[in-house]
PDB file of C-alpha atoms in Angstrom:
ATOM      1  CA  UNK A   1       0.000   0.000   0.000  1.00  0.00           C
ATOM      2  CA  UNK A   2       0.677   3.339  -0.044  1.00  0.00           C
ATOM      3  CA  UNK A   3       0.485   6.588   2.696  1.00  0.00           C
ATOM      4  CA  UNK A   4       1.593   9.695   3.408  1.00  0.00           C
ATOM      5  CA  UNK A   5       2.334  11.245   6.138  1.00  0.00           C
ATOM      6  CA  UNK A   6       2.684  15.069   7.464  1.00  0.00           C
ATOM      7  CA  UNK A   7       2.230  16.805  10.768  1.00  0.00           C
ATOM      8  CA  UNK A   8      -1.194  17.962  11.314  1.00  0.00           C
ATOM      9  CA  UNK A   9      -0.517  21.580  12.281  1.00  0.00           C
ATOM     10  CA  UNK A  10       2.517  24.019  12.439  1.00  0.00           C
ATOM     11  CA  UNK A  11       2.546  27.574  13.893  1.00  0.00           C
ATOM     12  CA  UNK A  12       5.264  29.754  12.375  1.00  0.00           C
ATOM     13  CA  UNK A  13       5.724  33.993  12.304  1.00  0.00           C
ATOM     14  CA  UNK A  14       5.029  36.469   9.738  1.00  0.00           C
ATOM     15  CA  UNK A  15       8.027  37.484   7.412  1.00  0.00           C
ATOM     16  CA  UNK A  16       9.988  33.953   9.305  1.00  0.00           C
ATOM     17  CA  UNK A  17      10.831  30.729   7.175  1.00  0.00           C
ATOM     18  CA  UNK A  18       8.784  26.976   7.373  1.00  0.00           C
ATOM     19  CA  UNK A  19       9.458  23.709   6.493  1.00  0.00           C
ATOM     20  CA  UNK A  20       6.414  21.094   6.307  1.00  0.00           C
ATOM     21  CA  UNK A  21       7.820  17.376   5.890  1.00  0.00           C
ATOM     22  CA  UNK A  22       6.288  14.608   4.081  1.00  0.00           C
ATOM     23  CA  UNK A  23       7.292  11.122   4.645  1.00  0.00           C
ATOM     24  CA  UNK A  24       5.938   8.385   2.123  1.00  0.00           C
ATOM     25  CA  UNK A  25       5.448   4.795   1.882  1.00  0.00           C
ATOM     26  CA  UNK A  26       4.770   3.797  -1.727  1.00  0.00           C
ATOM     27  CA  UNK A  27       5.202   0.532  -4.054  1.00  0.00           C
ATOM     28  CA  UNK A  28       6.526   2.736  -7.013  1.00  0.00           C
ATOM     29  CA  UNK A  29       7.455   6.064  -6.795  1.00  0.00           C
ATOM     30  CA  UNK A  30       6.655   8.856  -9.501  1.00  0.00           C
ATOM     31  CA  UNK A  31       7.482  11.996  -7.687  1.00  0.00           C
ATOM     32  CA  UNK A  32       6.115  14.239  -5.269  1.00  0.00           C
ATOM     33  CA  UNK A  33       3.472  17.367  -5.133  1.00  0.00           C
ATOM     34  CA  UNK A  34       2.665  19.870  -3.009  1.00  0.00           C
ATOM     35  CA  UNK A  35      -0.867  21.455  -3.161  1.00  0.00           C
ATOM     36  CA  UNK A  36      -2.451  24.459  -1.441  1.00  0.00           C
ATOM     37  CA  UNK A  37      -6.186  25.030   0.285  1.00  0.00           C
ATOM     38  CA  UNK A  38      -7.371  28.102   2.032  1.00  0.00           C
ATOM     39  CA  UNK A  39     -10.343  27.202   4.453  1.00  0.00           C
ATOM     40  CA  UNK A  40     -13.180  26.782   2.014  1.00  0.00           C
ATOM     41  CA  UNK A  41     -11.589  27.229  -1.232  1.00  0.00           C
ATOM     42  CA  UNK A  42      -9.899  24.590  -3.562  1.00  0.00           C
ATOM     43  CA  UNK A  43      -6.186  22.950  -3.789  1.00  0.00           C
ATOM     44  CA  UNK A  44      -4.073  24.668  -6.354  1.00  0.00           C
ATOM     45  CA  UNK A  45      -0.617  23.012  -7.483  1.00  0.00           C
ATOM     46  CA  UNK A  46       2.116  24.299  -5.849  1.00  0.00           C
ATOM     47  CA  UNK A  47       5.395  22.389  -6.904  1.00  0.00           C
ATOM     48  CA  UNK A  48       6.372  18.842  -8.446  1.00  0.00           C
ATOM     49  CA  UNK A  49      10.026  16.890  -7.595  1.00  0.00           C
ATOM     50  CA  UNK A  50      10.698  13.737  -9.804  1.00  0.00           C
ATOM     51  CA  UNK A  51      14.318  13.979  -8.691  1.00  0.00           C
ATOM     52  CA  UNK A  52      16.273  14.360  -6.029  1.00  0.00           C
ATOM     53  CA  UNK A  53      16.986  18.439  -4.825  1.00  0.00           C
ATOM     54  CA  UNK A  54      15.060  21.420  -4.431  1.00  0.00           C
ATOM     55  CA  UNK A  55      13.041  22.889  -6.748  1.00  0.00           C
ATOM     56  CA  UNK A  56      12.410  26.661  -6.378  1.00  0.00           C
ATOM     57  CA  UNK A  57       9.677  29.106  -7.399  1.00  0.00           C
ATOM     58  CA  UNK A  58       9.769  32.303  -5.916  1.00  0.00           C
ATOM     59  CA  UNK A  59       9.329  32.416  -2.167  1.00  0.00           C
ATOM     60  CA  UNK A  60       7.969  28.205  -2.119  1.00  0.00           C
ATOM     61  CA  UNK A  61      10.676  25.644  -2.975  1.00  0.00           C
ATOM     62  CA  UNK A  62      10.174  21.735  -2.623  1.00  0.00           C
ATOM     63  CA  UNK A  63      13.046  19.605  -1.977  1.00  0.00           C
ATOM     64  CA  UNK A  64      12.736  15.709  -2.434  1.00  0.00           C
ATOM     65  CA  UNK A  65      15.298  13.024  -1.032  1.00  0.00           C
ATOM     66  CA  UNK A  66      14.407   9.502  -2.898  1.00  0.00           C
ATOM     67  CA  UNK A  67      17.134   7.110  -0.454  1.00  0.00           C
ATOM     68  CA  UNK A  68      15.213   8.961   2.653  1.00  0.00           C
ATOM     69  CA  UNK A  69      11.466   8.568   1.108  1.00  0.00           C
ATOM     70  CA  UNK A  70      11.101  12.304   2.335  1.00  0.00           C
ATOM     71  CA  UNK A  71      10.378  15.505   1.016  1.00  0.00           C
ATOM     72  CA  UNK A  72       9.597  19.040   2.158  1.00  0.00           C
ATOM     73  CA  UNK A  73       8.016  22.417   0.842  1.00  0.00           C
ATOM     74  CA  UNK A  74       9.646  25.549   2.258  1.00  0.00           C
ATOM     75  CA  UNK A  75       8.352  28.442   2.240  1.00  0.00           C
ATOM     76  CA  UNK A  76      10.189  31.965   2.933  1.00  0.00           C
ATOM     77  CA  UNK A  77       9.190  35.419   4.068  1.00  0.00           C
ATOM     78  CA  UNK A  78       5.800  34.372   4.965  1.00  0.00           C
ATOM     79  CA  UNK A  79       3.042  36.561   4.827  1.00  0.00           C
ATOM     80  CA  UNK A  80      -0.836  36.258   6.471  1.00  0.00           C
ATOM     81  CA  UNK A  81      -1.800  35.324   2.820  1.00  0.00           C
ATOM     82  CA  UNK A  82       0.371  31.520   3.534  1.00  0.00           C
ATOM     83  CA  UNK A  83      -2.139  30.222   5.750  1.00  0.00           C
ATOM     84  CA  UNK A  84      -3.958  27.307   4.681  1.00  0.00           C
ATOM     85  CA  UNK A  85      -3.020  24.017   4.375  1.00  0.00           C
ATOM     86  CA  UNK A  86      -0.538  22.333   2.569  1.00  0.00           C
ATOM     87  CA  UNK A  87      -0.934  18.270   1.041  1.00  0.00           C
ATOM     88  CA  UNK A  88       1.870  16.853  -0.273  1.00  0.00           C
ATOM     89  CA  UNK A  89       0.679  13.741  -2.846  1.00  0.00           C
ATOM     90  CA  UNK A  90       2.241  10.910  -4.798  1.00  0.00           C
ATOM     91  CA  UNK A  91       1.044   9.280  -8.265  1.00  0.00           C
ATOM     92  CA  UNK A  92       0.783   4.997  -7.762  1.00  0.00           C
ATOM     93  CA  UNK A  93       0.854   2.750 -10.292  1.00  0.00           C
ATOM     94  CA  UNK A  94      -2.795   3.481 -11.771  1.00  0.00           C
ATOM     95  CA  UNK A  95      -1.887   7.164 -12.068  1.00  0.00           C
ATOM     96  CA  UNK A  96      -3.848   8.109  -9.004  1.00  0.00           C
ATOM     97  CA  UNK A  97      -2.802  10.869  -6.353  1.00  0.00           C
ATOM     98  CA  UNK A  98      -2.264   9.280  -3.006  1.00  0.00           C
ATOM     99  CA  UNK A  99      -3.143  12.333  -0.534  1.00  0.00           C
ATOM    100  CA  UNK A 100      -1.434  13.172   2.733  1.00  0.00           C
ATOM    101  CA  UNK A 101      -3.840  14.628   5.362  1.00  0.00           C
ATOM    102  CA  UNK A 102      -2.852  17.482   5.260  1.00  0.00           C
ATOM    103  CA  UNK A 103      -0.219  20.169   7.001  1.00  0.00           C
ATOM    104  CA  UNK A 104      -2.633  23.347   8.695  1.00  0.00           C
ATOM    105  CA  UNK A 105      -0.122  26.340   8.936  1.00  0.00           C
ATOM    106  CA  UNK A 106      -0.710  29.418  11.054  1.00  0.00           C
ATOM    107  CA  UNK A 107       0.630  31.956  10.687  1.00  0.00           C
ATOM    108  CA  UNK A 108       1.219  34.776  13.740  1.00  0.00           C
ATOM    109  CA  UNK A 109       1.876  38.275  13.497  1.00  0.00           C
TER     110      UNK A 109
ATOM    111  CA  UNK B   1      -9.971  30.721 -19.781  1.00  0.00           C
ATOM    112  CA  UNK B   2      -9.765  26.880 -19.799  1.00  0.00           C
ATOM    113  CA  UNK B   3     -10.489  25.600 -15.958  1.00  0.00           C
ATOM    114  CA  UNK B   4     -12.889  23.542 -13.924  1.00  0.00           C
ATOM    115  CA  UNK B   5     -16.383  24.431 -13.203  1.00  0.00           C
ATOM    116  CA  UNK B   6     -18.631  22.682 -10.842  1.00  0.00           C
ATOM    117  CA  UNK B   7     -22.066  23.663  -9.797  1.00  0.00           C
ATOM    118  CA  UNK B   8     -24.046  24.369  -7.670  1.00  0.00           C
ATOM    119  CA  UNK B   9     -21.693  25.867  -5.098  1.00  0.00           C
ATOM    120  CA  UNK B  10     -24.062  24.943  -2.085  1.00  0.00           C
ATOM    121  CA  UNK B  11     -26.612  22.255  -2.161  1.00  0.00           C
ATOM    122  CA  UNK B  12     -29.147  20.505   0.588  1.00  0.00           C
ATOM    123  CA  UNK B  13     -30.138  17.277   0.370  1.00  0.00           C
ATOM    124  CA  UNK B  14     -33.431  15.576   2.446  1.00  0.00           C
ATOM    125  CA  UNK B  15     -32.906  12.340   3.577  1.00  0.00           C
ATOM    126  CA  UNK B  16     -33.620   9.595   1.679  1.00  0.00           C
ATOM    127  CA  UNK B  17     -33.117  12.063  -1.860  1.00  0.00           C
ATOM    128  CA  UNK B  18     -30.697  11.468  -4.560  1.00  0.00           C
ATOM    129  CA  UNK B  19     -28.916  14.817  -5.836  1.00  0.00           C
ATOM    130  CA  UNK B  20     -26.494  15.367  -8.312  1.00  0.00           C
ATOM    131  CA  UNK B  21     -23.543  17.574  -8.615  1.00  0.00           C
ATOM    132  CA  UNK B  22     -21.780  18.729 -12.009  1.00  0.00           C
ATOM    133  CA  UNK B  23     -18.071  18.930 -13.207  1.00  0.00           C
ATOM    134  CA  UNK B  24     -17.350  20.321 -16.594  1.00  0.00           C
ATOM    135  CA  UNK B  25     -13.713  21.066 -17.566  1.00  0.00           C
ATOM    136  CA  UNK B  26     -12.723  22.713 -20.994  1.00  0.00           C
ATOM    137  CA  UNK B  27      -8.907  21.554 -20.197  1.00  0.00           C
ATOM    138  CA  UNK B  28      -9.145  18.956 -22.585  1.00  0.00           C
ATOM    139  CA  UNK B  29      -8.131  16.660 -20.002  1.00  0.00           C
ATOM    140  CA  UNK B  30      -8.510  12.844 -20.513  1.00  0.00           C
ATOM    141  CA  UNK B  31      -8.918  12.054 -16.486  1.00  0.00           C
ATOM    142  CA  UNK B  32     -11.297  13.324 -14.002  1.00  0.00           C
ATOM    143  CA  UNK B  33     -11.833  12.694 -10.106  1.00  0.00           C
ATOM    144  CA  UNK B  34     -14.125  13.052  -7.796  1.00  0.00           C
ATOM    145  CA  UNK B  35     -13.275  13.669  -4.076  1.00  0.00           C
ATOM    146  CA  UNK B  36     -14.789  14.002  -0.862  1.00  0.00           C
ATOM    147  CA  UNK B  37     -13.137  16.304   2.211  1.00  0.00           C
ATOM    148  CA  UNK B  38     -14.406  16.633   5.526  1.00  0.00           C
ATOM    149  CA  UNK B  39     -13.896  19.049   8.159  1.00  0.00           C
ATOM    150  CA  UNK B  40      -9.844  19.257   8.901  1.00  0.00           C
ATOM    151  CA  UNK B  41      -9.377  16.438   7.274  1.00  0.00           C
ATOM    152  CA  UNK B  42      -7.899  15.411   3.503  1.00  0.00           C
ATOM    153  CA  UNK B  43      -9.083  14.427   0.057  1.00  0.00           C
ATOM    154  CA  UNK B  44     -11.015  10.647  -0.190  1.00  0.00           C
ATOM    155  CA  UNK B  45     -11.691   9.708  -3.412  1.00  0.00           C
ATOM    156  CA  UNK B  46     -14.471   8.665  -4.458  1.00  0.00           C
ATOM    157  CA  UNK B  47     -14.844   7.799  -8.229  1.00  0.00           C
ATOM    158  CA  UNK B  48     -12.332   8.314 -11.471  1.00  0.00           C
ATOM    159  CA  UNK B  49     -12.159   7.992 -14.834  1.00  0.00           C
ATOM    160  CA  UNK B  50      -9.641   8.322 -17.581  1.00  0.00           C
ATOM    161  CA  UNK B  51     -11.471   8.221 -20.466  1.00  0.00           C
ATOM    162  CA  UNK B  52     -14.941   8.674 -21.659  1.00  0.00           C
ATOM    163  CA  UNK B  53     -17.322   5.853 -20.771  1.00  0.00           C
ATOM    164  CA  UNK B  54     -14.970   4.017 -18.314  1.00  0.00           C
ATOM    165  CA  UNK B  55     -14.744   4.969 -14.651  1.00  0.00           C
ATOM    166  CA  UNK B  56     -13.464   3.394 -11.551  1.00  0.00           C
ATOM    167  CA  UNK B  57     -14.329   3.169  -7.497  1.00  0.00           C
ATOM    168  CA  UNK B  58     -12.145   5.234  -5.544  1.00  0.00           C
ATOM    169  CA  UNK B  59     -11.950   4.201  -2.105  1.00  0.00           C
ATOM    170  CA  UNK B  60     -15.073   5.519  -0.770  1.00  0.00           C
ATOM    171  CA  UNK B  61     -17.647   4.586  -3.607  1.00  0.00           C
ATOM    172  CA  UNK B  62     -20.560   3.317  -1.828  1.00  0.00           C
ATOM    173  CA  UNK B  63     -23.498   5.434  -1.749  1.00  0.00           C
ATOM    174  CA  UNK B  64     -22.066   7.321  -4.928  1.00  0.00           C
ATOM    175  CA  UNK B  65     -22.282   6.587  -8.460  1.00  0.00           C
ATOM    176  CA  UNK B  66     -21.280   8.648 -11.793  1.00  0.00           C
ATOM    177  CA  UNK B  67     -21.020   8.891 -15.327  1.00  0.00           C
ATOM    178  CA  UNK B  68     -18.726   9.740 -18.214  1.00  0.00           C
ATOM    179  CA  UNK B  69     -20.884  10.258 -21.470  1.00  0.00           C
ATOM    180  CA  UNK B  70     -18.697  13.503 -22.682  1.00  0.00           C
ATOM    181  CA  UNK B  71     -14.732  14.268 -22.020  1.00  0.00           C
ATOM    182  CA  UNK B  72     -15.944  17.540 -20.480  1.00  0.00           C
ATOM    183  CA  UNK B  73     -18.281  16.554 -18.202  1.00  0.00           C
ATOM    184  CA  UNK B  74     -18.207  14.164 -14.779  1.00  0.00           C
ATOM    185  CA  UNK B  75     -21.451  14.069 -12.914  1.00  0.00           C
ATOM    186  CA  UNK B  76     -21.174  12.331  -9.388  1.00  0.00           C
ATOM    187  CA  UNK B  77     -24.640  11.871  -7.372  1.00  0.00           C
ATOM    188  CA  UNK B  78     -25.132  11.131  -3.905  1.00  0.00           C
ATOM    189  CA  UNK B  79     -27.700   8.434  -3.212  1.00  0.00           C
ATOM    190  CA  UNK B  80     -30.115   7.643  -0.390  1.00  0.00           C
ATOM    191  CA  UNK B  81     -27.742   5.017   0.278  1.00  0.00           C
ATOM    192  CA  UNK B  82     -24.677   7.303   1.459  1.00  0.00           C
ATOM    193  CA  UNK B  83     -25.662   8.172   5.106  1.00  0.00           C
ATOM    194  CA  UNK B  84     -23.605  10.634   5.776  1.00  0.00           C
ATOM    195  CA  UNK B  85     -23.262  12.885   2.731  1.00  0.00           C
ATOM    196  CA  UNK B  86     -22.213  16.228   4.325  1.00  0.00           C
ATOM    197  CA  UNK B  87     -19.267  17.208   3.206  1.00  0.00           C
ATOM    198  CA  UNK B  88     -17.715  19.136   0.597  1.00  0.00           C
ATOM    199  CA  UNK B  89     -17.078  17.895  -2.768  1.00  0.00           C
ATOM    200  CA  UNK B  90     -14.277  18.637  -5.082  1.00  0.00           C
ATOM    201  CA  UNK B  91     -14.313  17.875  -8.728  1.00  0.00           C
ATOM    202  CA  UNK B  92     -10.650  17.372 -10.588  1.00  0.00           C
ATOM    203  CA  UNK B  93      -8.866  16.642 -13.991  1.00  0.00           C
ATOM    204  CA  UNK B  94      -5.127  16.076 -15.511  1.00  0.00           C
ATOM    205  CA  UNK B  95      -3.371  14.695 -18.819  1.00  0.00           C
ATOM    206  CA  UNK B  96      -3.374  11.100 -17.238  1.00  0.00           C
ATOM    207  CA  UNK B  97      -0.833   9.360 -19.340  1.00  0.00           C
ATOM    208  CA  UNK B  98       1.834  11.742 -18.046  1.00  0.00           C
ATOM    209  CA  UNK B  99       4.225  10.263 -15.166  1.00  0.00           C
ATOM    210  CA  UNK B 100       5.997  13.830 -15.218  1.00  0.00           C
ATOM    211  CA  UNK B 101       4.346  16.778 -13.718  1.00  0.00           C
ATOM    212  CA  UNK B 102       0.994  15.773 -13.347  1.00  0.00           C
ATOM    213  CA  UNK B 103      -0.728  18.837 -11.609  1.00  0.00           C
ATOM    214  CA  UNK B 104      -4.321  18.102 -11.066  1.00  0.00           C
ATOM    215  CA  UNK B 105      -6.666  21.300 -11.667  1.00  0.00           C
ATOM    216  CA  UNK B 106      -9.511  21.351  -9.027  1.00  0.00           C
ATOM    217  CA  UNK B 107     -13.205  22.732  -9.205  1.00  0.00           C
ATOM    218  CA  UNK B 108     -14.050  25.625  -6.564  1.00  0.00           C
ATOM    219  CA  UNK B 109     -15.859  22.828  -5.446  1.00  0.00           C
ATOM    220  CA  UNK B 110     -20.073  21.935  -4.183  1.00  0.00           C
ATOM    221  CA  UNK B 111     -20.880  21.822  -0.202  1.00  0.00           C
ATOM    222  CA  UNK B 112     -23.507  19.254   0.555  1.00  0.00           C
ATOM    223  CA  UNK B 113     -25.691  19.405   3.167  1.00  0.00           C
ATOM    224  CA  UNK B 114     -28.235  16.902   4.786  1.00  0.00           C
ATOM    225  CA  UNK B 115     -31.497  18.804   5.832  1.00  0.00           C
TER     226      UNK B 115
END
């Protein structure tokens, strides 16, 4: 089988710097994703790592370590916009998205 | 602008009624999803399909079935048999045969609510 998993909640600072971890179990790998959800509203695609190393776009970057079955988003200079949560996700063998739970970040002033 | 819409954005349901929710994409997309999310919690799926008039069970089917006449379109109803069918539903597509970046594009999604 297949799982993900991430911590439930993190509590970080405005303008400071966050790392949410995702740790996966699969049968195949085909890369990881990161997706975003304010309260209410939809996921949108953050980031994508098929390799090994860290991936950047603007103030998110995603870093994936195949040996360690581990990846991470980062994300910099956070603002009050950044909360929401964050799922990271894996493709299986039928092409599907296998979801993590979920990572709720909070952001303080 | 080519995207995801589903309708209607809020929906009640009686007991005992079967409703139905719509997905239509204009992506072009050969795979569609539909997923259920609960308070605090992630995305279940509940039905897919990859190409028109072929669909799978996700991992939460029962009580749900859908169709897959048209590419564009991905209707999911809730039956009388799903007892708890609060919760908010979220309607997805991507280029399926694609092991590379394979971003899914989501639906602002329908909220379902038992009356």
């Amino acid at each position: 089988g297949q799982s993900l998993e991430q911590p439930s909640e993190v509590t970080a600072v405005e303008g400071a710097i966050v790392q949410i971890n995702c740790t996966y179990q699969t049968s195949g790998f085909y890369g990881l994703s990161w997706y975003q959800q304010h309260d209410g509203g939809a996921p949108t695609f953050l980031s994508y790592n098929a390799l090994d190393g860290l991936e950047e776009t603007g103030r998110f970057s995603s870093f994936l370590s195949r040996s360690d079955s581990y990846g991470y988003l980062l994300l910099q200079e956070l603002q009050m916009k950044d909360s929401a949560s964050y799922f990271c996700a894996s493709l299986d063998s039928n092409y599907q998205l296998i979801w993590g739970a979920g990572t709720k970040l909070i952001i303080k002033p | 602008d080519g995207g995801i819409t589903q309708s209607p954005k809020y929906l009640f349901r009686k007991e005992g009624q079967n409703v139905t929710l719509s997905c239509e994409q204009n992506l072009n997309h050969d795979a569609m999803y539909w997923y259920r999310q609960d308070p605090g919690q992630g995305l279940r799926l509940i039905y897919y399909s990859q190409i028109v008039n072929d669909f799978q069970k996700g991992d939460i089917a029962e009580g749900y079935s859908v169709s897959r006449e048209k590419k564009e379109s991905f209707p999911l109803t809730v039956t009388s048999a799903q007892k708890n069918p609060t919760a908010f539903y979220l309607c997805a597509s991507s280029i399926v045969r694609d092991r590379g970046n394979y971003g899914y594009t989501f639906g602002s999604g329908t909220r379902l609510t038992v009356v």
